[in-house]
Amino acid sequence: MKITKVYTRTGDKGETSLVGGVRIKKSDIRLEAYGTVDELSAHLGMLVAMLQEGEERDLVIRVQNNLFNVCTHLATDQSQTPLYPSAHLADGEIEILERRIDELMKQLPERQGFILPGGVPAACQAHICRTVCRRAERRIAALAEVAQIDPEMQQYVNRLSDYLFVLAKIINFNEGKSEIVWQNVCK
């Protein structure tokens, strides 16, 4: 898709167009949902910039591509516009995340309890991505209460947050950085 013009002035009064041309307010829960997924993709881009060439970097880029499909799905009011093929995930995308989570978990030492987000910069960024992903999941869940949303979209984003948690752990582990285990100071 070629972008011919960056600004259109059509959103200057607080409205935007969904897929299919339906106009909605920029404060609409639908826009909040796919806007948060877009924000997640931007944070993932920062994570990609921090990762070395290899399997995790490639998987995060794959996730960013999938998030475009998620956004297309969320930006389509199915009561007025049919879903485009680009509003679906390819078969097996959730399973790809699950397999990678399982593979990484086998490389990690046994859990020590709740951990504080932190560690090396790439692990910190993975934790930021995880928390934005959880917010996106909440926004999608709220939208699903009032609009038709494929349950696979929620499942994918939920599994993605799990992957990002494990990714942060493996990045710290591979860098030899110990995680800080939560200590209850309210004793």
One Martini backbone bead per residue (centre of mass of N, CA, C, O) as a GRO file, in nm:
protein
  187
    1MET     BB    1   0.094   0.038   0.026
    2LYS     BB    2   0.055   0.365  -0.070
    3ILE     BB    3   0.158   0.675   0.054
    4THR     BB    4   0.039   1.002  -0.039
    5LYS     BB    5  -0.078   1.104   0.251
    6VAL     BB    6  -0.062   1.201   0.585
    7TYR     BB    7  -0.269   1.429   0.567
    8THR     BB    8  -0.645   1.505   0.580
    9ARG     BB    9  -0.830   1.657   0.816
   10THR     BB   10  -1.062   1.445   0.914
   11GLY     BB   11  -0.960   1.454   1.243
   12ASP     BB   12  -0.993   1.756   1.365
   13LYS     BB   13  -1.292   1.674   1.519
   14GLY     BB   14  -1.261   1.377   1.664
   15GLU     BB   15  -1.243   1.187   1.407
   16THR     BB   16  -1.267   0.860   1.243
   17SER     BB   17  -1.185   0.586   1.037
   18LEU     BB   18  -1.278   0.290   0.948
   19VAL     BB   19  -1.309   0.015   0.813
   20GLY     BB   20  -1.517   0.123   0.540
   21GLY     BB   21  -1.575   0.443   0.662
   22VAL     BB   22  -1.658   0.454   0.938
   23ARG     BB   23  -1.749   0.687   1.179
   24ILE     BB   24  -1.564   0.794   1.476
   25LYS     BB   25  -1.469   0.857   1.775
   26LYS     BB   26  -1.160   0.892   1.938
   27SER     BB   27  -1.304   0.784   2.219
   28ASP     BB   28  -1.348   0.512   2.133
   29ILE     BB   29  -1.302   0.187   2.225
   30ARG     BB   30  -1.193   0.088   1.953
   31LEU     BB   31  -0.956   0.287   1.934
   32GLU     BB   32  -0.826   0.208   2.200
   33ALA     BB   33  -0.761  -0.080   2.119
   34TYR     BB   34  -0.590  -0.034   1.851
   35GLY     BB   35  -0.402   0.181   1.975
   36THR     BB   36  -0.267  -0.011   2.182
   37VAL     BB   37  -0.154  -0.207   1.976
   38ASP     BB   38   0.021   0.005   1.837
   39GLU     BB   39   0.189   0.074   2.083
   40LEU     BB   40   0.307  -0.205   2.115
   41SER     BB   41   0.455  -0.212   1.843
   42ALA     BB   42   0.647   0.021   1.913
   43HIS     BB   43   0.780  -0.121   2.155
   44LEU     BB   44   0.877  -0.363   1.987
   45GLY     BB   45   1.068  -0.198   1.810
   46MET     BB   46   1.263  -0.137   2.041
   47LEU     BB   47   1.328  -0.430   2.101
   48VAL     BB   48   1.447  -0.502   1.827
   49ALA     BB   49   1.685  -0.292   1.855
   50MET     BB   50   1.806  -0.472   2.112
   51LEU     BB   51   1.828  -0.723   1.946
   52GLN     BB   52   1.963  -0.983   1.827
   53GLU     BB   53   2.018  -1.175   1.594
   54GLY     BB   54   1.734  -1.399   1.562
   55GLU     BB   55   1.469  -1.567   1.688
   56GLU     BB   56   1.348  -1.341   1.866
   57ARG     BB   57   1.352  -1.113   1.664
   58ASP     BB   58   1.183  -1.257   1.449
   59LEU     BB   59   0.933  -1.299   1.631
   60VAL     BB   60   0.874  -1.001   1.692
   61ILE     BB   61   0.826  -0.923   1.398
   62ARG     BB   62   0.593  -1.117   1.355
   63VAL     BB   63   0.414  -0.987   1.567
   64GLN     BB   64   0.391  -0.712   1.435
   65ASN     BB   65   0.244  -0.819   1.188
   66ASN     BB   66   0.002  -0.939   1.346
   67LEU     BB   67  -0.094  -0.666   1.472
   68PHE     BB   68  -0.213  -0.560   1.210
   69ASN     BB   69  -0.441  -0.766   1.203
   70VAL     BB   70  -0.566  -0.691   1.469
   71CYS     BB   71  -0.627  -0.397   1.396
   72THR     BB   72  -0.812  -0.457   1.159
   73HIS     BB   73  -1.020  -0.605   1.324
   74LEU     BB   74  -1.079  -0.371   1.533
   75ALA     BB   75  -1.138  -0.159   1.276
   76THR     BB   76  -1.398  -0.349   1.241
   77ASP     BB   77  -1.738  -0.317   1.187
   78GLN     BB   78  -1.927  -0.603   1.149
   79SER     BB   79  -2.215  -0.462   1.127
   80GLN     BB   80  -2.097  -0.295   0.844
   81THR     BB   81  -1.825  -0.474   0.789
   82PRO     BB   82  -1.638  -0.684   0.639
   83LEU     BB   83  -1.382  -0.888   0.664
   84TYR     BB   84  -1.072  -0.893   0.589
   85PRO     BB   85  -0.810  -1.101   0.544
   86SER     BB   86  -0.624  -0.898   0.728
   87ALA     BB   87  -0.825  -0.973   0.995
   88HIS     BB   88  -0.639  -1.227   1.019
   89LEU     BB   89  -0.488  -1.502   1.132
   90ALA     BB   90  -0.282  -1.729   1.095
   91ASP     BB   91  -0.242  -2.037   1.124
   92GLY     BB   92  -0.072  -2.101   1.440
   93GLU     BB   93   0.019  -1.844   1.607
   94ILE     BB   94  -0.034  -1.935   1.896
   95GLU     BB   95   0.144  -2.192   1.884
   96ILE     BB   96   0.411  -2.050   1.840
   97LEU     BB   97   0.416  -1.915   2.115
   98GLU     BB   98   0.386  -2.167   2.291
   99ARG     BB   99   0.641  -2.314   2.197
  100ARG     BB  100   0.841  -2.093   2.280
  101ILE     BB  101   0.778  -2.085   2.574
  102ASP     BB  102   0.852  -2.381   2.632
  103GLU     BB  103   1.147  -2.363   2.535
  104LEU     BB  104   1.238  -2.139   2.734
  105MET     BB  105   1.155  -2.271   3.006
  106LYS     BB  106   1.370  -2.506   2.980
  107GLN     BB  107   1.620  -2.291   3.018
  108LEU     BB  108   1.516  -2.228   3.293
  109PRO     BB  109   1.508  -2.187   3.600
  110GLU     BB  110   1.352  -2.219   3.863
  111ARG     BB  111   1.128  -2.064   4.025
  112GLN     BB  112   1.130  -1.796   4.296
  113GLY     BB  113   0.894  -1.605   4.219
  114PHE     BB  114   0.827  -1.300   4.223
  115ILE     BB  115   0.911  -1.039   3.998
  116LEU     BB  116   1.092  -0.767   3.913
  117PRO     BB  117   1.111  -0.546   3.690
  118GLY     BB  118   1.415  -0.595   3.492
  119GLY     BB  119   1.754  -0.539   3.414
  120VAL     BB  120   1.825  -0.538   3.119
  121PRO     BB  121   1.716  -0.337   2.876
  122ALA     BB  122   1.565  -0.557   2.707
  123ALA     BB  123   1.402  -0.668   2.946
  124CYS     BB  124   1.262  -0.407   3.020
  125GLN     BB  125   1.119  -0.380   2.745
  126ALA     BB  126   0.961  -0.644   2.766
  127HIS     BB  127   0.799  -0.548   3.014
  128ILE     BB  128   0.665  -0.311   2.879
  129CYS     BB  129   0.526  -0.476   2.663
  130ARG     BB  130   0.361  -0.651   2.859
  131THR     BB  131   0.192  -0.418   2.986
  132VAL     BB  132   0.070  -0.317   2.719
  133CYS     BB  133  -0.056  -0.586   2.644
  134ARG     BB  134  -0.250  -0.600   2.886
  135ARG     BB  135  -0.403  -0.345   2.809
  136ALA     BB  136  -0.496  -0.442   2.534
  137GLU     BB  137  -0.659  -0.677   2.646
  138ARG     BB  138  -0.860  -0.504   2.805
  139ARG     BB  139  -0.967  -0.342   2.560
  140ILE     BB  140  -1.068  -0.587   2.401
  141ALA     BB  141  -1.263  -0.692   2.616
  142ALA     BB  142  -1.441  -0.441   2.617
  143LEU     BB  143  -1.519  -0.453   2.318
  144ALA     BB  144  -1.642  -0.748   2.330
  145GLU     BB  145  -1.899  -0.651   2.496
  146VAL     BB  146  -2.006  -0.457   2.220
  147ALA     BB  147  -1.855  -0.646   2.005
  148GLN     BB  148  -1.738  -0.816   1.734
  149ILE     BB  149  -1.489  -1.058   1.840
  150ASP     BB  150  -1.245  -1.259   1.792
  151PRO     BB  151  -1.114  -1.471   2.025
  152GLU     BB  152  -0.827  -1.493   1.897
  153MET     BB  153  -0.732  -1.209   1.968
  154GLN     BB  154  -0.723  -1.247   2.274
  155GLN     BB  155  -0.542  -1.495   2.279
  156TYR     BB  156  -0.295  -1.373   2.144
  157VAL     BB  157  -0.244  -1.143   2.347
  158ASN     BB  158  -0.219  -1.322   2.592
  159ARG     BB  159   0.023  -1.495   2.489
  160LEU     BB  160   0.212  -1.259   2.440
  161SER     BB  161   0.251  -1.178   2.737
  162ASP     BB  162   0.384  -1.444   2.814
  163TYR     BB  163   0.623  -1.426   2.622
  164LEU     BB  164   0.739  -1.155   2.733
  165PHE     BB  165   0.804  -1.263   3.011
  166VAL     BB  166   0.999  -1.488   2.917
  167LEU     BB  167   1.186  -1.309   2.755
  168ALA     BB  168   1.293  -1.143   2.989
  169LYS     BB  169   1.414  -1.383   3.141
  170ILE     BB  170   1.610  -1.488   2.914
  171ILE     BB  171   1.772  -1.236   2.882
  172ASN     BB  172   1.884  -1.227   3.166
  173PHE     BB  173   2.005  -1.509   3.173
  174ASN     BB  174   2.199  -1.472   2.921
  175GLU     BB  175   2.338  -1.213   3.083
  176GLY     BB  176   2.362  -1.283   3.400
  177LYS     BB  177   2.096  -1.162   3.526
  178SER     BB  178   1.951  -1.112   3.810
  179GLU     BB  179   1.663  -1.137   3.964
  180ILE     BB  180   1.416  -0.971   4.148
  181VAL     BB  181   1.264  -1.065   4.428
  182TRP     BB  182   0.990  -1.034   4.586
  183GLN     BB  183   0.931  -0.834   4.883
  184ASN     BB  184   0.747  -0.825   5.167
  185VAL     BB  185   0.723  -0.518   5.354
  186CYS     BB  186   0.432  -0.607   5.495
  187LYS     BB  187   0.492  -0.752   5.812
   0.00000   0.00000   0.00000
